[in-house]
PDB file of C-alpha atoms in Angstrom:
ATOM      1  CA  MET A  98     -95.529  36.102 105.213  1.00  0.00           C
ATOM      2  CA  TYR A  99     -93.260  38.911 106.375  1.00  0.00           C
ATOM      3  CA  SER A 100     -89.525  38.175 106.068  1.00  0.00           C
ATOM      4  CA  LEU A 101     -87.268  39.193 108.962  1.00  0.00           C
ATOM      5  CA  SER A 102     -83.689  40.383 108.476  1.00  0.00           C
ATOM      6  CA  LEU A 103     -81.706  40.533 111.712  1.00  0.00           C
ATOM      7  CA  ASP A 104     -78.315  41.905 112.676  1.00  0.00           C
ATOM      8  CA  GLU A 105     -75.876  40.139 114.991  1.00  0.00           C
ATOM      9  CA  ARG A 106     -77.721  41.453 118.074  1.00  0.00           C
ATOM     10  CA  ARG A 107     -81.072  40.006 116.877  1.00  0.00           C
ATOM     11  CA  LYS A 108     -82.233  43.539 116.128  1.00  0.00           C
ATOM     12  CA  GLU A 109     -84.559  43.552 113.161  1.00  0.00           C
ATOM     13  CA  ILE A 110     -83.047  45.534 110.284  1.00  0.00           C
ATOM     14  CA  THR A 111     -85.887  44.990 107.853  1.00  0.00           C
ATOM     15  CA  SER A 112     -87.163  48.375 106.755  1.00  0.00           C
ATOM     16  CA  HIS A 113     -90.519  49.273 108.298  1.00  0.00           C
ATOM     17  CA  GLY A 114     -91.889  51.670 105.736  1.00  0.00           C
ATOM     18  CA  THR A 115     -89.512  54.390 104.572  1.00  0.00           C
ATOM     19  CA  PHE A 116     -87.404  56.978 106.370  1.00  0.00           C
ATOM     20  CA  ASP A 117     -89.877  59.721 105.505  1.00  0.00           C
ATOM     21  CA  PHE A 118     -92.924  57.570 106.389  1.00  0.00           C
ATOM     22  CA  PRO A 119     -91.801  54.827 108.820  1.00  0.00           C
ATOM     23  CA  VAL A 120     -94.972  52.744 108.966  1.00  0.00           C
ATOM     24  CA  ALA A 121     -95.453  49.121 107.905  1.00  0.00           C
ATOM     25  CA  VAL A 122     -98.578  46.963 107.926  1.00  0.00           C
ATOM     26  CA  TYR A 123     -98.297  43.260 107.107  1.00  0.00           C
ATOM     27  CA  GLU A 124     -99.665  39.830 107.963  1.00  0.00           C
ATOM     28  CA  ASN A 125     -97.757  36.926 109.504  1.00  0.00           C
ATOM     29  CA  ARG A 126     -98.927  33.319 109.534  1.00  0.00           C
ATOM     30  CA  VAL A 127     -97.948  30.678 112.085  1.00  0.00           C
ATOM     31  CA  GLY A 128     -98.605  26.960 112.295  1.00  0.00           C
ATOM     32  CA  LYS A 129     -98.202  24.006 109.965  1.00  0.00           C
ATOM     33  CA  SER A 130     -99.162  26.043 106.905  1.00  0.00           C
ATOM     34  CA  SER A 131     -96.125  28.265 107.548  1.00  0.00           C
ATOM     35  CA  LEU A 132     -92.925  26.238 107.613  1.00  0.00           C
ATOM     36  CA  LYS A 133     -90.623  29.078 108.617  1.00  0.00           C
ATOM     37  CA  ALA A 134     -90.536  30.038 112.267  1.00  0.00           C
ATOM     38  CA  ILE A 135     -90.552  33.681 113.324  1.00  0.00           C
ATOM     39  CA  SER A 136     -87.181  34.279 114.974  1.00  0.00           C
ATOM     40  CA  TRP A 137     -86.735  35.982 118.317  1.00  0.00           C
ATOM     41  CA  HIS A 138     -86.075  39.633 117.519  1.00  0.00           C
ATOM     42  CA  TRP A 139     -86.480  43.222 118.655  1.00  0.00           C
ATOM     43  CA  HIS A 140     -86.817  46.559 116.881  1.00  0.00           C
ATOM     44  CA  GLU A 141     -86.981  50.277 117.557  1.00  0.00           C
ATOM     45  CA  GLU A 142     -90.504  50.511 116.186  1.00  0.00           C
ATOM     46  CA  LEU A 143     -93.614  50.326 118.319  1.00  0.00           C
ATOM     47  CA  GLN A 144     -95.721  47.336 117.347  1.00  0.00           C
ATOM     48  CA  PHE A 145     -99.422  46.585 117.575  1.00  0.00           C
ATOM     49  CA  CYS A 146    -100.642  43.135 116.532  1.00  0.00           C
ATOM     50  CA  TYR A 147    -104.176  41.827 116.195  1.00  0.00           C
ATOM     51  CA  VAL A 148    -105.104  38.222 115.493  1.00  0.00           C
ATOM     52  CA  THR A 149    -107.204  37.512 112.401  1.00  0.00           C
ATOM     53  CA  GLU A 150    -107.249  33.710 112.469  1.00  0.00           C
ATOM     54  CA  GLY A 151    -107.015  31.099 115.208  1.00  0.00           C
ATOM     55  CA  THR A 152    -104.988  31.741 118.351  1.00  0.00           C
ATOM     56  CA  VAL A 153    -101.411  33.051 118.315  1.00  0.00           C
ATOM     57  CA  SER A 154     -98.998  32.749 121.255  1.00  0.00           C
ATOM     58  CA  PHE A 155     -96.731  35.747 121.797  1.00  0.00           C
ATOM     59  CA  PHE A 156     -93.559  35.138 123.816  1.00  0.00           C
ATOM     60  CA  LEU A 157     -91.816  37.917 125.749  1.00  0.00           C
ATOM     61  CA  ASN A 158     -90.489  38.613 129.243  1.00  0.00           C
ATOM     62  CA  GLY A 159     -90.354  34.915 130.018  1.00  0.00           C
ATOM     63  CA  LYS A 160     -94.099  34.585 129.579  1.00  0.00           C
ATOM     64  CA  VAL A 161     -96.478  33.224 126.963  1.00  0.00           C
ATOM     65  CA  PHE A 162     -99.595  35.151 125.984  1.00  0.00           C
ATOM     66  CA  PRO A 163    -102.158  33.264 123.869  1.00  0.00           C
ATOM     67  CA  VAL A 164    -104.137  35.855 121.902  1.00  0.00           C
ATOM     68  CA  LYS A 165    -107.337  34.714 120.227  1.00  0.00           C
ATOM     69  CA  LYS A 166    -108.961  35.959 117.036  1.00  0.00           C
ATOM     70  CA  GLY A 167    -110.198  39.533 117.431  1.00  0.00           C
ATOM     71  CA  ASP A 168    -107.824  40.415 120.283  1.00  0.00           C
ATOM     72  CA  GLY A 169    -104.346  41.875 120.106  1.00  0.00           C
ATOM     73  CA  ILE A 170    -101.158  42.953 121.844  1.00  0.00           C
ATOM     74  CA  PHE A 171     -98.937  46.042 122.007  1.00  0.00           C
ATOM     75  CA  ILE A 172     -95.175  45.384 122.106  1.00  0.00           C
ATOM     76  CA  ASN A 173     -92.961  48.278 123.137  1.00  0.00           C
ATOM     77  CA  SER A 174     -89.777  49.404 121.420  1.00  0.00           C
ATOM     78  CA  GLU A 175     -86.680  47.201 121.913  1.00  0.00           C
ATOM     79  CA  VAL A 176     -88.508  44.319 123.618  1.00  0.00           C
ATOM     80  CA  LEU A 177     -87.270  40.861 122.578  1.00  0.00           C
ATOM     81  CA  HIS A 178     -90.185  38.747 121.344  1.00  0.00           C
ATOM     82  CA  THR A 179     -91.487  36.102 118.976  1.00  0.00           C
ATOM     83  CA  ALA A 180     -94.803  34.506 118.013  1.00  0.00           C
ATOM     84  CA  LYS A 181     -95.866  30.905 117.409  1.00  0.00           C
ATOM     85  CA  ASP A 182     -98.999  28.903 116.809  1.00  0.00           C
ATOM     86  CA  ALA A 183    -101.042  27.815 119.811  1.00  0.00           C
ATOM     87  CA  ASP A 184    -101.832  24.107 120.212  1.00  0.00           C
ATOM     88  CA  ASP A 185    -100.444  23.217 116.768  1.00  0.00           C
ATOM     89  CA  SER A 186    -103.247  25.111 115.036  1.00  0.00           C
ATOM     90  CA  ASP A 187    -102.813  27.569 112.184  1.00  0.00           C
ATOM     91  CA  GLY A 188    -103.068  31.227 113.042  1.00  0.00           C
ATOM     92  CA  ALA A 189    -102.575  34.637 111.467  1.00  0.00           C
ATOM     93  CA  TYR A 190    -102.067  38.128 112.795  1.00  0.00           C
ATOM     94  CA  VAL A 191    -101.605  41.613 111.391  1.00  0.00           C
ATOM     95  CA  CYS A 192     -98.739  43.829 112.562  1.00  0.00           C
ATOM     96  CA  VAL A 193     -98.831  47.611 112.557  1.00  0.00           C
ATOM     97  CA  ASP A 194     -95.281  48.858 113.106  1.00  0.00           C
ATOM     98  CA  PHE A 195     -94.306  52.506 113.302  1.00  0.00           C
ATOM     99  CA  HIS A 196     -91.328  54.454 114.554  1.00  0.00           C
ATOM    100  CA  PRO A 197     -91.939  56.515 117.723  1.00  0.00           C
ATOM    101  CA  ARG A 198     -91.117  59.694 115.825  1.00  0.00           C
ATOM    102  CA  MET A 199     -94.357  59.253 113.874  1.00  0.00           C
ATOM    103  CA  ILE A 200     -96.279  60.386 116.957  1.00  0.00           C
ATOM    104  CA  ALA A 201     -93.489  62.213 118.822  1.00  0.00           C
ATOM    105  CA  SER A 202     -93.503  64.851 116.064  1.00  0.00           C
ATOM    106  CA  PHE A 203     -90.122  66.477 116.817  1.00  0.00           C
ATOM    107  CA  PRO A 204     -87.541  66.248 119.661  1.00  0.00           C
ATOM    108  CA  ASN A 205     -88.755  67.737 122.962  1.00  0.00           C
ATOM    109  CA  SER A 206     -92.243  68.325 121.610  1.00  0.00           C
ATOM    110  CA  VAL A 207     -95.134  68.050 124.045  1.00  0.00           C
ATOM    111  CA  PHE A 208     -96.090  64.800 122.300  1.00  0.00           C
ATOM    112  CA  GLU A 209     -92.676  63.285 122.921  1.00  0.00           C
ATOM    113  CA  ARG A 210     -92.285  64.509 126.515  1.00  0.00           C
ATOM    114  CA  LYS A 211     -95.819  63.854 127.715  1.00  0.00           C
ATOM    115  CA  TYR A 212     -97.040  60.848 125.751  1.00  0.00           C
ATOM    116  CA  VAL A 213     -94.197  58.955 124.038  1.00  0.00           C
ATOM    117  CA  SER A 214     -91.060  59.017 126.213  1.00  0.00           C
ATOM    118  CA  PRO A 215     -92.853  57.866 129.403  1.00  0.00           C
ATOM    119  CA  VAL A 216     -94.050  54.744 127.584  1.00  0.00           C
ATOM    120  CA  LEU A 217     -90.689  54.025 125.953  1.00  0.00           C
ATOM    121  CA  LYS A 218     -88.956  54.289 129.329  1.00  0.00           C
ATOM    122  CA  SER A 219     -91.552  52.364 131.320  1.00  0.00           C
ATOM    123  CA  LYS A 220     -90.516  48.875 132.366  1.00  0.00           C
ATOM    124  CA  GLY A 221     -94.129  48.219 133.288  1.00  0.00           C
ATOM    125  CA  MET A 222     -95.367  48.746 129.728  1.00  0.00           C
ATOM    126  CA  GLU A 223     -93.179  46.416 127.734  1.00  0.00           C
ATOM    127  CA  TYR A 224     -96.417  44.881 126.486  1.00  0.00           C
ATOM    128  CA  VAL A 225    -100.155  45.449 126.803  1.00  0.00           C
ATOM    129  CA  LEU A 226    -102.763  42.785 126.026  1.00  0.00           C
ATOM    130  CA  LEU A 227    -105.726  44.165 124.092  1.00  0.00           C
ATOM    131  CA  ALA A 228    -109.088  42.458 124.656  1.00  0.00           C
ATOM    132  CA  ARG A 229    -112.009  43.284 122.391  1.00  0.00           C
ATOM    133  CA  SER A 230    -114.341  42.690 125.338  1.00  0.00           C
ATOM    134  CA  LYS A 231    -112.991  45.886 126.932  1.00  0.00           C
ATOM    135  CA  GLU A 232    -114.494  49.014 125.375  1.00  0.00           C
ATOM    136  CA  SER A 233    -111.292  51.102 125.264  1.00  0.00           C
ATOM    137  CA  HIS A 234    -109.388  48.163 123.780  1.00  0.00           C
ATOM    138  CA  LYS A 235    -112.140  47.557 121.245  1.00  0.00           C
ATOM    139  CA  GLU A 236    -111.664  51.079 119.894  1.00  0.00           C
ATOM    140  CA  ILE A 237    -107.909  50.549 119.581  1.00  0.00           C
ATOM    141  CA  LEU A 238    -108.427  47.248 117.746  1.00  0.00           C
ATOM    142  CA  THR A 239    -111.024  48.786 115.418  1.00  0.00           C
ATOM    143  CA  ARG A 240    -108.658  51.624 114.593  1.00  0.00           C
ATOM    144  CA  LEU A 241    -105.867  49.121 113.888  1.00  0.00           C
ATOM    145  CA  GLU A 242    -108.179  47.493 111.339  1.00  0.00           C
ATOM    146  CA  ASN A 243    -108.744  50.967 109.863  1.00  0.00           C
ATOM    147  CA  VAL A 244    -104.974  51.450 109.625  1.00  0.00           C
ATOM    148  CA  ARG A 245    -104.658  48.242 107.620  1.00  0.00           C
ATOM    149  CA  ARG A 246    -107.471  49.241 105.259  1.00  0.00           C
ATOM    150  CA  ILE A 247    -106.042  52.747 104.745  1.00  0.00           C
ATOM    151  CA  PHE A 248    -102.488  51.448 104.278  1.00  0.00           C
ATOM    152  CA  GLU A 249    -103.546  48.889 101.676  1.00  0.00           C
ATOM    153  CA  SER A 250    -105.761  51.344  99.784  1.00  0.00           C
ATOM    154  CA  LYS A 251    -102.952  53.869  99.205  1.00  0.00           C
ATOM    155  CA  ALA A 252    -105.677  56.368  98.262  1.00  0.00           C
ATOM    156  CA  ASP A 253    -104.682  59.953  97.550  1.00  0.00           C
ATOM    157  CA  GLY A 254    -103.723  61.551 100.856  1.00  0.00           C
ATOM    158  CA  TYR A 255    -103.907  58.257 102.755  1.00  0.00           C
ATOM    159  CA  GLU A 256    -100.942  59.337 104.882  1.00  0.00           C
ATOM    160  CA  PHE A 257    -103.111  61.948 106.631  1.00  0.00           C
ATOM    161  CA  ASP A 258    -105.840  59.425 107.428  1.00  0.00           C
ATOM    162  CA  LEU A 259    -103.335  56.867 108.659  1.00  0.00           C
ATOM    163  CA  CYS A 260    -101.582  59.363 110.945  1.00  0.00           C
ATOM    164  CA  CYS A 261    -104.924  60.417 112.417  1.00  0.00           C
ATOM    165  CA  GLU A 262    -105.670  56.797 113.300  1.00  0.00           C
ATOM    166  CA  LEU A 263    -102.224  56.309 114.879  1.00  0.00           C
ATOM    167  CA  TYR A 264    -102.640  59.423 117.014  1.00  0.00           C
ATOM    168  CA  MET A 265    -106.054  58.261 118.235  1.00  0.00           C
ATOM    169  CA  ILE A 266    -104.718  54.769 118.963  1.00  0.00           C
ATOM    170  CA  TRP A 267    -101.896  56.255 121.026  1.00  0.00           C
ATOM    171  CA  LYS A 268    -104.214  58.711 122.770  1.00  0.00           C
ATOM    172  CA  ASN A 269    -106.579  55.926 123.805  1.00  0.00           C
ATOM    173  CA  MET A 270    -103.809  53.626 124.966  1.00  0.00           C
ATOM    174  CA  THR A 271    -101.901  56.197 127.019  1.00  0.00           C
ATOM    175  CA  ALA A 272    -105.134  57.465 128.587  1.00  0.00           C
ATOM    176  CA  ASP A 273    -106.078  53.944 129.607  1.00  0.00           C
ATOM    177  CA  PHE A 274    -102.667  52.932 130.914  1.00  0.00           C
ATOM    178  CA  ARG A 275    -101.040  56.151 132.151  1.00  0.00           C
ATOM    179  CA  GLY A 276    -101.561  55.168 135.785  1.00  0.00           C
ATOM    180  CA  PHE A 277    -100.262  51.690 135.044  1.00  0.00           C
ATOM    181  CA  TYR A 278     -96.935  52.741 133.549  1.00  0.00           C
ATOM    182  CA  ALA A 279     -96.437  55.421 136.203  1.00  0.00           C
ATOM    183  CA  ALA A 280     -97.037  52.937 139.021  1.00  0.00           C
ATOM    184  CA  LYS A 281     -94.966  50.086 137.586  1.00  0.00           C
ATOM    185  CA  GLY A 282     -92.114  52.064 136.113  1.00  0.00           C
ATOM    186  CA  GLU A 283     -89.325  50.355 138.068  1.00  0.00           C
ATOM    187  CA  GLU A 284     -88.771  46.715 137.212  1.00  0.00           C
ATOM    188  CA  PRO A 285     -85.011  46.409 136.660  1.00  0.00           C
ATOM    189  CA  GLU A 286     -85.128  42.600 136.591  1.00  0.00           C
ATOM    190  CA  ASN A 287     -86.722  42.816 133.140  1.00  0.00           C
ATOM    191  CA  ASP A 288     -83.671  44.721 131.923  1.00  0.00           C
ATOM    192  CA  VAL A 289     -81.405  41.948 133.221  1.00  0.00           C
ATOM    193  CA  VAL A 290     -83.524  39.259 131.570  1.00  0.00           C
ATOM    194  CA  ASN A 291     -83.626  41.040 128.215  1.00  0.00           C
ATOM    195  CA  ARG A 292     -79.895  41.796 128.242  1.00  0.00           C
ATOM    196  CA  ARG A 293     -78.969  38.236 129.153  1.00  0.00           C
ATOM    197  CA  LEU A 294     -81.313  36.729 126.563  1.00  0.00           C
ATOM    198  CA  ARG A 295     -79.881  38.971 123.856  1.00  0.00           C
ATOM    199  CA  GLU A 296     -76.357  37.888 124.814  1.00  0.00           C
ATOM    200  CA  MET A 297     -77.313  34.206 124.684  1.00  0.00           C
ATOM    201  CA  ILE A 298     -79.067  34.536 121.347  1.00  0.00           C
ATOM    202  CA  MET A 299     -76.208  36.588 119.924  1.00  0.00           C
ATOM    203  CA  TYR A 300     -73.710  33.923 120.991  1.00  0.00           C
ATOM    204  CA  ILE A 301     -75.755  31.189 119.305  1.00  0.00           C
ATOM    205  CA  ARG A 302     -76.088  33.272 116.136  1.00  0.00           C
ATOM    206  CA  GLU A 303     -72.330  33.822 116.008  1.00  0.00           C
ATOM    207  CA  HIS A 304     -71.438  30.169 116.636  1.00  0.00           C
ATOM    208  CA  TYR A 305     -74.326  28.103 115.201  1.00  0.00           C
ATOM    209  CA  GLN A 306     -72.087  26.828 112.372  1.00  0.00           C
ATOM    210  CA  GLU A 307     -69.809  25.243 114.966  1.00  0.00           C
ATOM    211  CA  LYS A 308     -70.360  22.547 117.574  1.00  0.00           C
ATOM    212  CA  ILE A 309     -71.785  24.505 120.518  1.00  0.00           C
ATOM    213  CA  ARG A 310     -71.226  23.215 124.046  1.00  0.00           C
ATOM    214  CA  LEU A 311     -73.346  24.182 127.026  1.00  0.00           C
ATOM    215  CA  ASP A 312     -70.349  25.016 129.191  1.00  0.00           C
ATOM    216  CA  GLU A 313     -69.144  27.509 126.567  1.00  0.00           C
ATOM    217  CA  ILE A 314     -72.454  29.374 126.567  1.00  0.00           C
ATOM    218  CA  ALA A 315     -72.562  29.332 130.370  1.00  0.00           C
ATOM    219  CA  GLN A 316     -69.005  30.618 130.636  1.00  0.00           C
ATOM    220  CA  HIS A 317     -69.774  33.420 128.172  1.00  0.00           C
ATOM    221  CA  LEU A 318     -72.602  34.581 130.462  1.00  0.00           C
ATOM    222  CA  HIS A 319     -70.751  33.921 133.733  1.00  0.00           C
ATOM    223  CA  LEU A 320     -73.355  31.356 134.793  1.00  0.00           C
ATOM    224  CA  SER A 321     -73.186  27.734 135.840  1.00  0.00           C
ATOM    225  CA  PRO A 322     -74.378  25.271 133.168  1.00  0.00           C
ATOM    226  CA  HIS A 323     -77.382  24.392 135.349  1.00  0.00           C
ATOM    227  CA  GLU A 324     -78.390  28.039 135.849  1.00  0.00           C
ATOM    228  CA  CYS A 325     -77.811  28.737 132.155  1.00  0.00           C
ATOM    229  CA  CYS A 326     -80.233  25.941 131.174  1.00  0.00           C
ATOM    230  CA  ARG A 327     -82.786  26.928 133.799  1.00  0.00           C
ATOM    231  CA  PHE A 328     -82.744  30.616 132.805  1.00  0.00           C
ATOM    232  CA  PHE A 329     -83.042  29.882 129.087  1.00  0.00           C
ATOM    233  CA  ARG A 330     -85.887  27.398 129.459  1.00  0.00           C
ATOM    234  CA  LYS A 331     -87.795  29.655 131.864  1.00  0.00           C
ATOM    235  CA  ASN A 332     -87.678  32.658 129.542  1.00  0.00           C
ATOM    236  CA  MET A 333     -87.626  31.072 126.071  1.00  0.00           C
ATOM    237  CA  HIS A 334     -89.934  28.106 126.822  1.00  0.00           C
ATOM    238  CA  CYS A 335     -87.599  25.651 125.113  1.00  0.00           C
ATOM    239  CA  THR A 336     -84.181  24.152 125.787  1.00  0.00           C
ATOM    240  CA  ILE A 337     -81.013  25.788 124.520  1.00  0.00           C
ATOM    241  CA  PHE A 338     -80.366  22.934 122.105  1.00  0.00           C
ATOM    242  CA  ASP A 339     -83.940  22.915 120.815  1.00  0.00           C
ATOM    243  CA  TYR A 340     -83.469  26.607 120.037  1.00  0.00           C
ATOM    244  CA  ILE A 341     -80.114  25.998 118.325  1.00  0.00           C
ATOM    245  CA  SER A 342     -81.662  23.273 116.161  1.00  0.00           C
ATOM    246  CA  GLU A 343     -84.611  25.524 115.270  1.00  0.00           C
ATOM    247  CA  TYR A 344     -82.282  28.377 114.354  1.00  0.00           C
ATOM    248  CA  ARG A 345     -80.108  26.115 112.193  1.00  0.00           C
ATOM    249  CA  LEU A 346     -83.193  24.824 110.371  1.00  0.00           C
ATOM    250  CA  THR A 347     -84.431  28.365 109.748  1.00  0.00           C
ATOM    251  CA  ARG A 348     -81.037  29.388 108.359  1.00  0.00           C
ATOM    252  CA  SER A 349     -80.985  26.279 106.175  1.00  0.00           C
ATOM    253  CA  MET A 350     -84.383  27.200 104.698  1.00  0.00           C
ATOM    254  CA  GLU A 351     -83.010  30.613 103.770  1.00  0.00           C
ATOM    255  CA  LEU A 352     -80.090  28.934 101.989  1.00  0.00           C
ATOM    256  CA  LEU A 353     -82.434  26.514 100.210  1.00  0.00           C
ATOM    257  CA  ASP A 354     -84.533  29.470  99.061  1.00  0.00           C
ATOM    258  CA  ASP A 355     -81.771  31.873  98.102  1.00  0.00           C
ATOM    259  CA  THR A 356     -78.771  29.809  96.955  1.00  0.00           C
ATOM    260  CA  SER A 357     -77.927  26.861  94.724  1.00  0.00           C
ATOM    261  CA  MET A 358     -75.852  25.164  97.438  1.00  0.00           C
ATOM    262  CA  SER A 359     -76.311  21.403  97.680  1.00  0.00           C
ATOM    263  CA  VAL A 360     -78.134  19.848 100.617  1.00  0.00           C
ATOM    264  CA  THR A 361     -74.827  18.458 101.903  1.00  0.00           C
ATOM    265  CA  GLN A 362     -73.177  21.880 101.703  1.00  0.00           C
ATOM    266  CA  ILE A 363     -76.081  23.463 103.556  1.00  0.00           C
ATOM    267  CA  ALA A 364     -75.963  20.763 106.246  1.00  0.00           C
ATOM    268  CA  TYR A 365     -72.349  21.597 107.050  1.00  0.00           C
ATOM    269  CA  GLU A 366     -72.818  25.349 106.564  1.00  0.00           C
ATOM    270  CA  THR A 367     -75.553  25.408 109.214  1.00  0.00           C
ATOM    271  CA  GLY A 368     -73.774  23.269 111.791  1.00  0.00           C
ATOM    272  CA  PHE A 369     -75.595  19.940 111.441  1.00  0.00           C
ATOM    273  CA  GLY A 370     -72.402  17.990 110.863  1.00  0.00           C
ATOM    274  CA  SER A 371     -73.831  15.483 108.382  1.00  0.00           C
ATOM    275  CA  SER A 372     -76.401  15.530 105.607  1.00  0.00           C
ATOM    276  CA  SER A 373     -78.253  12.486 106.985  1.00  0.00           C
ATOM    277  CA  TYR A 374     -78.753  14.122 110.391  1.00  0.00           C
ATOM    278  CA  TYR A 375     -79.827  17.378 108.732  1.00  0.00           C
ATOM    279  CA  ILE A 376     -82.364  15.626 106.478  1.00  0.00           C
ATOM    280  CA  GLU A 377     -83.797  13.754 109.477  1.00  0.00           C
ATOM    281  CA  LYS A 378     -84.223  16.968 111.514  1.00  0.00           C
ATOM    282  CA  PHE A 379     -85.669  18.818 108.517  1.00  0.00           C
ATOM    283  CA  ARG A 380     -88.215  16.066 107.832  1.00  0.00           C
ATOM    284  CA  ARG A 381     -89.317  16.016 111.473  1.00  0.00           C
ATOM    285  CA  LYS A 382     -90.004  19.748 111.365  1.00  0.00           C
ATOM    286  CA  THR A 383     -91.584  20.118 107.926  1.00  0.00           C
ATOM    287  CA  GLY A 384     -92.775  16.660 106.906  1.00  0.00           C
ATOM    288  CA  MET A 385     -90.603  16.753 103.790  1.00  0.00           C
ATOM    289  CA  THR A 386     -86.959  16.536 102.754  1.00  0.00           C
ATOM    290  CA  PRO A 387     -84.868  19.657 102.039  1.00  0.00           C
ATOM    291  CA  ALA A 388     -84.842  18.724  98.338  1.00  0.00           C
ATOM    292  CA  LYS A 389     -88.638  18.501  98.224  1.00  0.00           C
ATOM    293  CA  TYR A 390     -88.933  21.818 100.087  1.00  0.00           C
ATOM    294  CA  ARG A 391     -86.662  23.495  97.540  1.00  0.00           C
ATOM    295  CA  HIS A 392     -88.536  21.948  94.605  1.00  0.00           C
ATOM    296  CA  ARG A 393     -91.903  23.005  96.030  1.00  0.00           C
ATOM    297  CA  ASN A 394     -90.731  26.584  96.512  1.00  0.00           C
ATOM    298  CA  ASP A 395     -89.140  26.706  93.050  1.00  0.00           C
ATOM    299  CA  ALA A 396     -92.385  25.459  91.529  1.00  0.00           C
ATOM    300  CA  GLY A 397     -94.285  28.202  93.326  1.00  0.00           C
ATOM    301  CA  HIS A 398     -92.225  31.001  91.796  1.00  0.00           C
TER     302      HIS A 398
END
């Protein structure tokens, strides 16, 4: 399971590869077998995902996209997103993340001007669903599998082979969708949605240790409480307070994993207010107490 580190804006700061070779390939699991939720986040890297087990629901732009085994999705740079299990079933997917400069070559190159910048700037290409039933998509998905194999092999000179695959993936995708991103390049409402969601999530992240009131969040965003709730639920597919509880539980798991703080200390540190309420919420989510979770993880190390 890939571990996300996020800054105060929900931007992912986990290193994707290295500065001189900014590529990362990893697997994420969702569902009951994975107790930790994948937080809403965004990153500068371009991301391709393909599902290897079950069905995975990807959330972005106020929509939910169930992606079944064998299919995938492209998520553009700086698009807020997350992934969860579909229908309470376990799922797994592989991510191929790489910085745009991997295929842009150098500033103002023909690659950047003609093939990379138009996609980065296109509001109509914040995501692309990849279906194996479509021939051009099938080639992209097959090449993504090649990228994983090459990346994991680390054979002598693997960087050349991996870059060749990335270039061909990008060539196929931009050829298939060039008309699409040219035609749908102006959708400013998506910018408003993404900006507002980031502000809401940032506010929750900054204040989750405190008692958060709906009117405070609404006032911060210059919205009425009703509109604040409606907007959040429409785009995040959960209530504000469900999200706050989920975020607090995720933070508490990190503290259980990485510190020796007591369960009571963690309950107050993460904004639950009492250890009994925290234990109840934790058990509902994971089927075990925080103490059992910590013991199980300690035993696994």
